[in-house]
mmCIF file of C-alpha atoms in Angstrom:
data_model
loop_
_atom_site.group_PDB
_atom_site.id
_atom_site.type_symbol
_atom_site.label_atom_id
_atom_site.label_comp_id
_atom_site.label_asym_id
_atom_site.label_seq_id
_atom_site.Cartn_x
_atom_site.Cartn_y
_atom_site.Cartn_z
ATOM 1 C CA MET A 1 13.488 22.029 -15.102
ATOM 2 C CA PRO A 2 10.968 22.563 -18.761
ATOM 3 C CA GLY A 3 13.670 24.544 -19.451
ATOM 4 C CA LEU A 4 16.112 21.325 -19.074
ATOM 5 C CA ARG A 5 14.026 19.312 -21.397
ATOM 6 C CA THR A 6 12.705 21.132 -23.890
ATOM 7 C CA MET A 7 17.027 21.136 -23.787
ATOM 8 C CA THR A 8 17.568 17.565 -23.834
ATOM 9 C CA LEU A 9 14.893 16.257 -26.270
ATOM 10 C CA PRO A 10 14.234 15.943 -30.138
ATOM 11 C CA SER A 11 11.992 18.307 -31.028
ATOM 12 C CA LYS A 12 12.238 17.324 -34.380
ATOM 13 C CA CYS A 13 13.142 14.477 -36.515
ATOM 14 C CA LEU A 14 17.210 14.543 -37.194
ATOM 15 C CA ASN A 15 16.488 11.957 -40.225
ATOM 16 C CA CYS A 16 13.762 13.674 -42.230
ATOM 17 C CA ASP A 17 12.856 16.793 -40.466
ATOM 18 C CA VAL A 18 9.210 15.553 -39.425
ATOM 19 C CA GLU A 19 8.047 17.261 -35.889
ATOM 20 C CA LEU A 20 8.611 14.601 -33.291
ATOM 21 C CA SER A 21 4.911 14.511 -31.673
ATOM 22 C CA ILE A 22 6.752 12.302 -28.612
ATOM 23 C CA PRO A 23 10.667 11.989 -28.243
ATOM 24 C CA ILE A 24 11.256 8.653 -28.520
ATOM 25 C CA VAL A 25 10.194 7.875 -32.198
ATOM 26 C CA CYS A 26 10.100 10.031 -35.551
ATOM 27 C CA GLY A 27 6.779 9.475 -36.751
ATOM 28 C CA GLY A 28 7.209 9.610 -40.989
ATOM 29 C CA CYS A 29 10.667 7.995 -40.434
ATOM 30 C CA HIS A 30 10.502 5.412 -37.496
ATOM 31 C CA THR A 31 13.284 6.777 -36.696
ATOM 32 C CA LEU A 32 14.469 5.996 -33.044
ATOM 33 C CA TYR A 33 15.549 8.798 -30.241
ATOM 34 C CA PRO A 34 17.093 7.318 -26.685
ATOM 35 C CA ILE A 35 15.764 8.270 -23.603
ATOM 36 C CA PRO A 36 16.725 11.772 -22.935
ATOM 37 C CA GLN A 37 17.306 11.887 -18.824
ATOM 38 C CA THR A 38 15.154 14.412 -18.100
ATOM 39 C CA ALA A 39 12.401 12.707 -19.558
ATOM 40 C CA ASN A 40 9.450 11.021 -17.602
ATOM 41 C CA TYR A 41 6.263 8.610 -18.357
ATOM 42 C CA PHE A 42 4.832 11.593 -19.242
ATOM 43 C CA ASP A 43 7.165 12.193 -21.940
ATOM 44 C CA LEU A 44 7.445 9.215 -22.781
ATOM 45 C CA LEU A 45 4.041 9.370 -23.989
ATOM 46 C CA GLY A 46 4.031 12.758 -25.796
ATOM 47 C CA LEU A 47 1.738 13.455 -22.918
ATOM 48 C CA PRO A 48 0.316 16.289 -20.600
ATOM 49 C CA GLN A 49 1.780 15.835 -17.136
ATOM 50 C CA GLN A 50 -1.247 15.595 -15.201
ATOM 51 C CA PHE A 51 -3.958 13.422 -13.180
ATOM 52 C CA ASP A 52 -6.523 14.302 -15.434
ATOM 53 C CA LEU A 53 -5.674 11.783 -19.070
ATOM 54 C CA ASP A 54 -8.818 10.889 -21.370
ATOM 55 C CA GLY A 55 -8.767 7.092 -20.747
ATOM 56 C CA GLU A 56 -9.324 6.496 -24.874
ATOM 57 C CA LYS A 57 -6.765 8.882 -26.211
ATOM 58 C CA LEU A 58 -4.811 7.883 -23.659
ATOM 59 C CA SER A 59 -4.798 3.844 -25.379
ATOM 60 C CA ASP A 60 -5.028 4.561 -28.675
ATOM 61 C CA THR A 61 -1.245 7.313 -27.664
ATOM 62 C CA TYR A 62 -0.339 3.849 -26.810
ATOM 63 C CA ARG A 63 -0.995 0.954 -29.188
ATOM 64 C CA ALA A 64 0.329 4.026 -31.934
ATOM 65 C CA ILE A 65 3.948 4.520 -30.395
ATOM 66 C CA ALA A 66 4.447 0.436 -29.255
ATOM 67 C CA ARG A 67 3.566 -0.027 -32.656
ATOM 68 C CA ASN A 68 6.558 2.386 -34.378
ATOM 69 C CA ILE A 69 8.450 1.217 -31.587
ATOM 70 C CA HIS A 70 7.817 -2.385 -32.100
ATOM 71 C CA PRO A 71 11.488 -4.375 -31.698
ATOM 72 C CA ASP A 72 9.202 -6.669 -34.589
ATOM 73 C CA ARG A 73 10.327 -3.384 -36.840
ATOM 74 C CA PHE A 74 14.103 -2.981 -36.681
ATOM 75 C CA ALA A 75 14.829 -6.887 -36.375
ATOM 76 C CA GLY A 76 17.580 -7.742 -38.615
ATOM 77 C CA GLN A 77 18.628 -3.927 -39.275
ATOM 78 C CA ALA A 78 22.285 -2.115 -37.039
ATOM 79 C CA THR A 79 21.804 -3.834 -34.125
ATOM 80 C CA GLU A 80 22.635 -1.105 -32.014
ATOM 81 C CA MET A 81 18.508 -0.245 -33.335
ATOM 82 C CA ASP A 82 17.125 -3.562 -32.432
ATOM 83 C CA LEU A 83 18.863 -2.923 -29.016
ATOM 84 C CA LEU A 84 17.366 0.635 -28.229
ATOM 85 C CA ALA A 85 13.711 -0.970 -29.470
ATOM 86 C CA THR A 86 13.980 -3.218 -27.964
ATOM 87 C CA LYS A 87 15.156 -0.965 -24.067
ATOM 88 C CA LEU A 88 12.148 1.663 -26.016
ATOM 89 C CA SER A 89 9.274 -0.864 -26.023
ATOM 90 C CA ALA A 90 10.416 -2.240 -22.057
ATOM 91 C CA GLN A 91 10.236 1.662 -21.049
ATOM 92 C CA VAL A 92 7.462 2.701 -23.104
ATOM 93 C CA ASN A 93 5.092 -0.608 -20.931
ATOM 94 C CA GLU A 94 5.836 0.382 -17.861
ATOM 95 C CA ALA A 95 5.388 3.875 -18.205
ATOM 96 C CA TRP A 96 1.873 3.113 -19.660
ATOM 97 C CA ARG A 97 1.545 0.611 -17.121
ATOM 98 C CA VAL A 98 1.443 3.195 -14.309
ATOM 99 C CA LEU A 99 -0.420 5.963 -16.399
ATOM 100 C CA LYS A 100 -3.148 3.605 -17.713
ATOM 101 C CA ASP A 101 -3.986 3.018 -13.819
ATOM 102 C CA PRO A 102 -5.735 5.901 -11.427
ATOM 103 C CA VAL A 103 -4.273 5.517 -8.864
ATOM 104 C CA ARG A 104 -0.530 4.447 -10.177
ATOM 105 C CA ARG A 105 -0.324 7.744 -12.285
ATOM 106 C CA ALA A 106 -1.722 9.867 -8.512
ATOM 107 C CA GLU A 107 1.199 8.507 -6.872
ATOM 108 C CA TYR A 108 3.540 8.405 -9.896
ATOM 109 C CA LEU A 109 2.850 12.247 -9.948
ATOM 110 C CA LEU A 110 3.509 12.819 -6.086
ATOM 111 C CA GLU A 111 6.881 11.814 -7.335
ATOM 112 C CA LEU A 112 7.693 13.264 -9.068
ATOM 113 C CA ALA A 113 6.193 16.462 -6.809
ATOM 114 C CA ASN A 114 9.281 14.628 -4.554
ATOM 115 C CA GLY A 115 6.500 13.657 -1.945
ATOM 116 C CA PRO A 116 7.023 10.981 0.195
ATOM 117 C CA SER A 117 6.706 6.939 -1.401
ATOM 118 C CA ALA A 118 4.794 4.985 0.794
ATOM 119 C CA ALA A 119 8.157 3.538 2.768
ATOM 120 C CA ASP A 120 8.192 7.250 3.835
ATOM 121 C CA CYS A 121 4.823 8.068 4.725
ATOM 122 C CA ARG A 122 2.941 4.674 5.313
ATOM 123 C CA GLU A 123 -0.117 6.863 7.702
ATOM 124 C CA VAL A 124 -3.132 6.784 6.741
ATOM 125 C CA PRO A 125 -5.681 9.373 6.887
ATOM 126 C CA GLY A 126 -7.654 9.617 11.093
ATOM 127 C CA ASP A 127 -7.939 6.280 12.458
ATOM 128 C CA LEU A 128 -8.477 4.466 8.940
ATOM 129 C CA LEU A 129 -6.333 1.373 10.427
ATOM 130 C CA ALA A 130 -9.265 1.068 13.469
ATOM 131 C CA ARG A 131 -11.550 1.375 10.993
ATOM 132 C CA VAL A 132 -10.593 -1.395 8.681
ATOM 133 C CA MET A 133 -9.486 -3.576 11.732
ATOM 134 C CA MET A 134 -13.800 -3.833 12.542
ATOM 135 C CA LEU A 135 -14.493 -4.306 8.430
ATOM 136 C CA ARG A 136 -12.213 -6.802 8.305
ATOM 137 C CA GLU A 137 -13.841 -8.336 11.568
ATOM 138 C CA ASP A 138 -17.262 -8.580 10.264
ATOM 139 C CA LEU A 139 -16.344 -9.062 7.087
ATOM 140 C CA GLU A 140 -14.964 -12.143 8.738
ATOM 141 C CA GLU A 141 -18.000 -13.028 10.732
ATOM 142 C CA ALA A 142 -20.176 -12.464 8.091
ATOM 143 C CA ARG A 143 -18.643 -15.239 6.188
ATOM 144 C CA ASP A 144 -18.031 -17.524 9.221
ATOM 145 C CA GLN A 145 -21.938 -17.611 9.535
ATOM 146 C CA SER A 146 -22.464 -17.246 6.144
ATOM 147 C CA ASP A 147 -24.267 -13.784 6.153
ATOM 148 C CA GLU A 148 -24.545 -12.991 2.588
ATOM 149 C CA GLN A 149 -27.311 -9.374 3.503
ATOM 150 C CA THR A 150 -23.909 -8.077 5.794
ATOM 151 C CA LEU A 151 -21.300 -9.584 3.387
ATOM 152 C CA THR A 152 -23.134 -7.838 0.404
ATOM 153 C CA SER A 153 -23.813 -4.416 2.437
ATOM 154 C CA LEU A 154 -20.254 -4.559 3.575
ATOM 155 C CA ARG A 155 -19.089 -4.192 -0.049
ATOM 156 C CA CYS A 156 -21.031 -1.821 -0.546
ATOM 157 C CA SER A 157 -20.454 0.519 1.753
ATOM 158 C CA ILE A 158 -15.887 -0.616 1.658
ATOM 159 C CA GLN A 159 -16.507 0.853 -2.286
ATOM 160 C CA ASP A 160 -18.297 3.469 -1.754
ATOM 161 C CA GLU A 161 -15.335 4.522 0.806
ATOM 162 C CA ARG A 162 -12.859 3.593 -1.449
ATOM 163 C CA ASP A 163 -14.618 5.834 -4.133
ATOM 164 C CA HIS A 164 -15.200 8.745 -2.016
ATOM 165 C CA ALA A 165 -11.282 8.470 -1.004
ATOM 166 C CA PHE A 166 -10.350 7.831 -4.184
ATOM 167 C CA ASP A 167 -12.346 11.237 -5.362
ATOM 168 C CA ASN A 168 -10.309 12.905 -3.071
ATOM 169 C CA ILE A 169 -7.153 11.898 -4.346
ATOM 170 C CA ALA A 170 -8.553 13.270 -7.778
ATOM 171 C CA LYS A 171 -9.621 16.521 -6.655
ATOM 172 C CA ARG A 172 -6.893 16.656 -5.596
ATOM 173 C CA ALA A 173 -3.395 15.356 -8.199
ATOM 174 C CA ASN A 174 -3.337 18.040 -10.462
ATOM 175 C CA ASP A 175 -1.961 20.488 -8.108
ATOM 176 C CA LEU A 176 0.777 18.171 -6.413
ATOM 177 C CA SER A 177 3.507 19.933 -8.276
ATOM 178 C CA LEU A 178 2.402 23.462 -6.061
ATOM 179 C CA ALA A 179 1.355 21.816 -3.393
ATOM 180 C CA ASN A 180 3.084 22.170 0.376
ATOM 181 C CA ASP A 181 4.759 19.331 2.507
ATOM 182 C CA THR A 182 1.755 19.001 4.589
ATOM 183 C CA GLU A 183 -0.623 18.865 1.530
ATOM 184 C CA LYS A 184 1.398 16.092 -0.627
ATOM 185 C CA LYS A 185 1.790 13.544 2.754
ATOM 186 C CA ALA A 186 -2.005 14.404 3.155
ATOM 187 C CA PHE A 187 -1.811 12.637 -0.001
ATOM 188 C CA ARG A 188 0.542 10.097 0.052
ATOM 189 C CA GLN A 189 -1.916 9.208 3.345
ATOM 190 C CA LEU A 190 -5.083 9.040 0.473
ATOM 191 C CA LEU A 191 -3.088 6.699 -1.941
ATOM 192 C CA ASN A 192 -2.097 4.559 1.476
ATOM 193 C CA SER A 193 -5.514 4.120 2.615
ATOM 194 C CA ILE A 194 -6.773 3.308 -1.316
ATOM 195 C CA LYS A 195 -4.575 -0.051 -0.728
ATOM 196 C CA TYR A 196 -6.298 -1.205 2.268
ATOM 197 C CA PHE A 197 -9.491 -1.147 0.584
ATOM 198 C CA ASP A 198 -7.587 -2.550 -2.167
ATOM 199 C CA SER A 199 -6.867 -5.467 0.030
ATOM 200 C CA LEU A 200 -10.490 -6.241 1.251
ATOM 201 C CA LEU A 201 -12.495 -5.362 -2.261
ATOM 202 C CA ALA A 202 -10.342 -8.138 -3.278
ATOM 203 C CA ASP A 203 -10.510 -10.421 -0.573
ATOM 204 C CA PHE A 204 -14.276 -10.072 -1.692
ATOM 205 C CA ALA A 205 -12.799 -11.756 -4.895
ATOM 206 C CA SER A 206 -11.607 -14.432 -4.146
ATOM 207 C CA ASP A 207 -14.342 -15.395 -1.771
ATOM 208 C CA PRO A 208 -16.632 -18.100 -3.009
ATOM 209 C CA LEU A 209 -20.222 -17.341 -0.623
ATOM 210 C CA SER A 210 -20.569 -13.118 -1.572
ATOM 211 C CA GLN A 211 -19.702 -13.997 -5.710
ATOM 212 C CA GLY A 212 -21.665 -16.366 -5.918
ATOM 213 C CA ASN A 213 -19.903 -19.128 -7.055
ATOM 214 C CA PRO A 214 -19.764 -22.261 -5.597
ATOM 215 C CA GLN A 215 -16.992 -23.514 -7.814
ATOM 216 C CA GLN A 216 -13.938 -21.264 -6.829
ATOM 217 C CA MET B 1 8.008 -19.719 -1.155
ATOM 218 C CA ALA B 2 8.444 -21.921 1.515
ATOM 219 C CA TYR B 3 7.223 -21.101 5.140
ATOM 220 C CA SER B 4 9.637 -22.373 7.938
ATOM 221 C CA GLU B 5 8.036 -25.391 10.094
ATOM 222 C CA LYS B 6 7.582 -22.438 12.863
ATOM 223 C CA VAL B 7 5.752 -20.574 10.748
ATOM 224 C CA VAL B 8 3.775 -22.943 9.872
ATOM 225 C CA ASP B 9 2.857 -23.496 12.639
ATOM 226 C CA HIS B 10 2.172 -20.737 14.365
ATOM 227 C CA TYR B 11 -0.719 -19.890 11.825
ATOM 228 C CA GLU B 12 -1.673 -23.467 11.928
ATOM 229 C CA ASN B 13 -2.039 -23.138 15.121
ATOM 230 C CA PRO B 14 -1.809 -19.131 16.282
ATOM 231 C CA ARG B 15 -1.266 -18.349 19.247
ATOM 232 C CA ASN B 16 -3.881 -15.620 21.426
ATOM 233 C CA VAL B 17 -5.940 -14.895 18.874
ATOM 234 C CA GLY B 18 -8.624 -12.843 20.299
ATOM 235 C CA SER B 19 -9.604 -9.536 21.954
ATOM 236 C CA LEU B 20 -9.692 -7.239 24.990
ATOM 237 C CA ASP B 21 -11.969 -4.239 26.302
ATOM 238 C CA LYS B 22 -10.223 -1.772 24.576
ATOM 239 C CA SER B 23 -11.902 0.986 26.803
ATOM 240 C CA SER B 24 -10.589 -0.543 29.655
ATOM 241 C CA ILE B 25 -7.682 1.403 31.495
ATOM 242 C CA ASP B 26 -5.385 -1.429 32.235
ATOM 243 C CA VAL B 27 -5.433 -2.689 28.389
ATOM 244 C CA GLY B 28 -3.418 -1.022 25.779
ATOM 245 C CA THR B 29 -4.667 -2.027 22.046
ATOM 246 C CA GLY B 30 -2.120 -1.383 19.121
ATOM 247 C CA ILE B 31 -3.964 -1.821 16.013
ATOM 248 C CA VAL B 32 -0.531 -1.069 13.097
ATOM 249 C CA GLY B 33 -0.740 -1.811 8.929
ATOM 250 C CA ALA B 34 1.362 -2.257 5.948
ATOM 251 C CA PRO B 35 0.293 -0.269 2.819
ATOM 252 C CA GLU B 36 2.030 -1.980 0.730
ATOM 253 C CA CYS B 37 -0.126 -4.794 0.686
ATOM 254 C CA GLY B 38 -3.288 -4.060 3.054
ATOM 255 C CA ASP B 39 -2.154 -6.490 5.690
ATOM 256 C CA VAL B 40 -3.435 -5.018 9.783
ATOM 257 C CA MET B 41 -2.331 -6.267 12.562
ATOM 258 C CA LYS B 42 -3.962 -5.476 16.240
ATOM 259 C CA LEU B 43 -2.703 -6.364 19.692
ATOM 260 C CA GLN B 44 -3.462 -5.657 23.054
ATOM 261 C CA ILE B 45 -1.912 -5.511 26.367
ATOM 262 C CA LYS B 46 -3.116 -6.403 29.317
ATOM 263 C CA ILE B 47 -1.539 -4.567 32.321
ATOM 264 C CA ASP B 48 -1.585 -5.214 36.010
ATOM 265 C CA GLU B 49 -0.529 -3.261 38.456
ATOM 266 C CA ASP B 50 3.313 -3.708 38.373
ATOM 267 C CA ASP B 51 2.751 -2.551 35.208
ATOM 268 C CA ARG B 52 3.771 -6.630 34.682
ATOM 269 C CA ILE B 53 1.510 -7.825 31.021
ATOM 270 C CA VAL B 54 -1.171 -10.744 32.367
ATOM 271 C CA GLU B 55 -2.511 -10.907 28.534
ATOM 272 C CA ALA B 56 -1.889 -10.574 26.150
ATOM 273 C CA LYS B 57 -4.422 -11.276 21.960
ATOM 274 C CA PHE B 58 -3.850 -10.734 18.510
ATOM 275 C CA LYS B 59 -6.264 -10.230 15.465
ATOM 276 C CA THR B 60 -4.084 -10.277 12.339
ATOM 277 C CA PHE B 61 -5.501 -10.165 8.854
ATOM 278 C CA GLY B 62 -2.680 -10.787 6.441
ATOM 279 C CA CYS B 63 0.003 -13.725 5.297
ATOM 280 C CA GLY B 64 1.742 -16.927 6.908
ATOM 281 C CA SER B 65 4.455 -14.056 7.836
ATOM 282 C CA ALA B 66 2.475 -12.008 9.397
ATOM 283 C CA ILE B 67 0.108 -14.251 11.465
ATOM 284 C CA ALA B 68 2.901 -16.123 13.248
ATOM 285 C CA SER B 69 5.370 -12.964 13.871
ATOM 286 C CA SER B 70 2.189 -10.944 15.637
ATOM 287 C CA SER B 71 1.216 -14.930 17.102
ATOM 288 C CA LEU B 72 4.386 -14.732 18.329
ATOM 289 C CA ALA B 73 4.391 -11.211 19.993
ATOM 290 C CA THR B 74 1.832 -11.699 22.123
ATOM 291 C CA GLU B 75 3.859 -15.285 23.492
ATOM 292 C CA TRP B 76 7.236 -13.392 24.300
ATOM 293 C CA VAL B 77 5.437 -10.255 26.037
ATOM 294 C CA LYS B 78 3.203 -12.707 28.348
ATOM 295 C CA GLY B 79 4.885 -12.474 31.359
ATOM 296 C CA LYS B 80 7.231 -9.472 30.874
ATOM 297 C CA THR B 81 7.189 -6.109 31.837
ATOM 298 C CA LEU B 82 5.732 -3.010 29.718
ATOM 299 C CA ASP B 83 10.045 -1.794 29.968
ATOM 300 C CA GLU B 84 11.069 -5.188 28.959
ATOM 301 C CA ALA B 85 8.624 -5.538 26.271
ATOM 302 C CA LEU B 86 9.433 -2.367 24.956
ATOM 303 C CA GLN B 87 12.561 -4.265 23.860
ATOM 304 C CA ILE B 88 12.002 -6.654 21.474
ATOM 305 C CA LYS B 89 13.051 -6.771 18.737
ATOM 306 C CA ASN B 90 11.413 -7.087 15.098
ATOM 307 C CA THR B 91 15.532 -9.144 14.088
ATOM 308 C CA GLU B 92 14.334 -11.448 17.247
ATOM 309 C CA ILE B 93 10.874 -12.717 15.629
ATOM 310 C CA VAL B 94 12.996 -12.602 12.249
ATOM 311 C CA GLU B 95 15.774 -15.043 13.611
ATOM 312 C CA GLU B 96 13.111 -17.942 15.448
ATOM 313 C CA LEU B 97 10.500 -17.919 12.372
ATOM 314 C CA ALA B 98 12.898 -18.339 9.999
ATOM 315 C CA LEU B 99 11.317 -15.444 7.777
ATOM 316 C CA PRO B 100 12.714 -14.508 4.651
ATOM 317 C CA PRO B 101 14.125 -10.982 3.283
ATOM 318 C CA VAL B 102 10.699 -10.147 1.141
ATOM 319 C CA LYS B 103 8.867 -11.309 5.128
ATOM 320 C CA ILE B 104 10.768 -8.944 7.002
ATOM 321 C CA HIS B 105 8.441 -6.516 7.161
ATOM 322 C CA CYS B 106 5.958 -8.678 9.089
ATOM 323 C CA SER B 107 8.258 -8.824 11.867
ATOM 324 C CA VAL B 108 8.612 -5.086 11.822
ATOM 325 C CA LEU B 109 4.543 -5.007 12.062
ATOM 326 C CA ALA B 110 4.792 -6.617 15.081
ATOM 327 C CA GLU B 111 7.342 -5.212 16.534
ATOM 328 C CA ASP B 112 4.394 -1.895 15.742
ATOM 329 C CA ALA B 113 2.056 -3.099 17.329
ATOM 330 C CA VAL B 114 4.074 -3.833 20.208
ATOM 331 C CA ARG B 115 4.808 -0.895 21.041
ATOM 332 C CA ALA B 116 1.897 0.567 20.131
ATOM 333 C CA ALA B 117 -0.115 -1.586 22.566
ATOM 334 C CA ILE B 118 2.418 -0.125 25.068
ATOM 335 C CA SER B 119 2.093 3.241 24.381
ATOM 336 C CA ASP B 120 -1.813 3.424 24.347
ATOM 337 C CA VAL B 121 -2.082 2.056 28.185
ATOM 338 C CA LYS B 122 0.528 4.195 29.425
ATOM 339 C CA ASN B 123 -0.917 6.893 27.953
ATOM 340 C CA LYS B 124 -4.236 5.652 29.263
ATOM 341 C CA ARG B 125 -2.242 4.310 33.210
ATOM 342 C CA ASP B 126 -1.141 8.248 33.261
ATOM 343 C CA ALA B 127 -3.693 9.707 32.027
ATOM 344 C CA GLY B 128 -6.398 8.334 34.677
ATOM 345 C CA ALA B 129 -3.078 9.020 37.412
ATOM 346 C CA SER B 130 -3.048 12.635 37.282
ATOM 347 C CA ASP B 131 -6.412 13.107 35.402
ATOM 348 C CA LYS B 132 -9.973 12.179 35.220
ATOM 349 C CA PRO B 133 -11.410 14.723 32.507
ATOM 350 C CA THR B 134 -8.193 13.793 30.613
ATOM 351 C CA ALA B 135 -9.024 10.692 31.105
ATOM 352 C CA ALA B 136 -12.234 10.826 29.710
ATOM 353 C CA GLU B 137 -11.065 13.598 26.550
ATOM 354 C CA GLN B 138 -8.293 10.839 25.355
ATOM 355 C CA GLY B 139 -11.286 8.437 25.432
ATOM 356 C CA VAL B 140 -13.661 10.402 23.580
ATOM 357 C CA SER B 141 -10.861 11.179 20.500
#
């Protein structure tokens, strides 16, 4: 795969011969290049394909690229450049949306490693579903009784469990390309568990009592 | 998205909400979830000695369609034998509640919950009938 990628991605600008740091736009003369079929989101932003990314660098990189390929920059030029800029911008925005969120990034790395999608594997680790059901019931009861103390402690323990699951994801996400099928499935189960925790936490966010905001 | 009248009816007046004693040998519990949206559904059935479902309860934390699907499922399984209840298809739930395509997964969840509850109570009964220590072990795990 890496060999194929270097063959299809231009390494130097065909217009001004400047080294291309990302494959879709020249930093020197702003010539645009169509996205090669083999390029993934990391390639698009010129980032290493790994889970650990410097968040600030990621933002800076995205902004610089987005500026360079912004369709406004090519308005009035040859129509195909204008169209290409629009298409590239959409792809770069999508790449940014996925990569800036650590959970989505982990999910995307699993996809690149040909791991199971959420539709392929809907399981969660161990008896987590029973645990989520219990948390939901406790939450409902605490709300019915306006028991703020229990609500606060529930929220903390859900956040702790979410953090714990996320730590496990972070530990394994860089090695997915070497993982076997069992490990990839376990990774998908962890990702699924995050969805349940986030749904619980979102429920807190929409709850006026636990927010201490009677206006909502 | 507008819900059908039947969904609204089940949502506003859910049938059979609640819990049964999950440690009881004649109670089967199925807990299922949808990772896409974080919905969770618990469906419990109680059987008599002829494998007929005499009681069904559910608790669903999710959207209106998920609540309506599980509410309807508890109504449908009551009075059926386990084998008859296994015949319930999610497509029948979709039809009855006029669920739109984006909500079909809610009916799948309800069907899965019924199946999980049936399989739970069958396991319990088989283990209890053949070998008591095994039943105890299963209770632990």
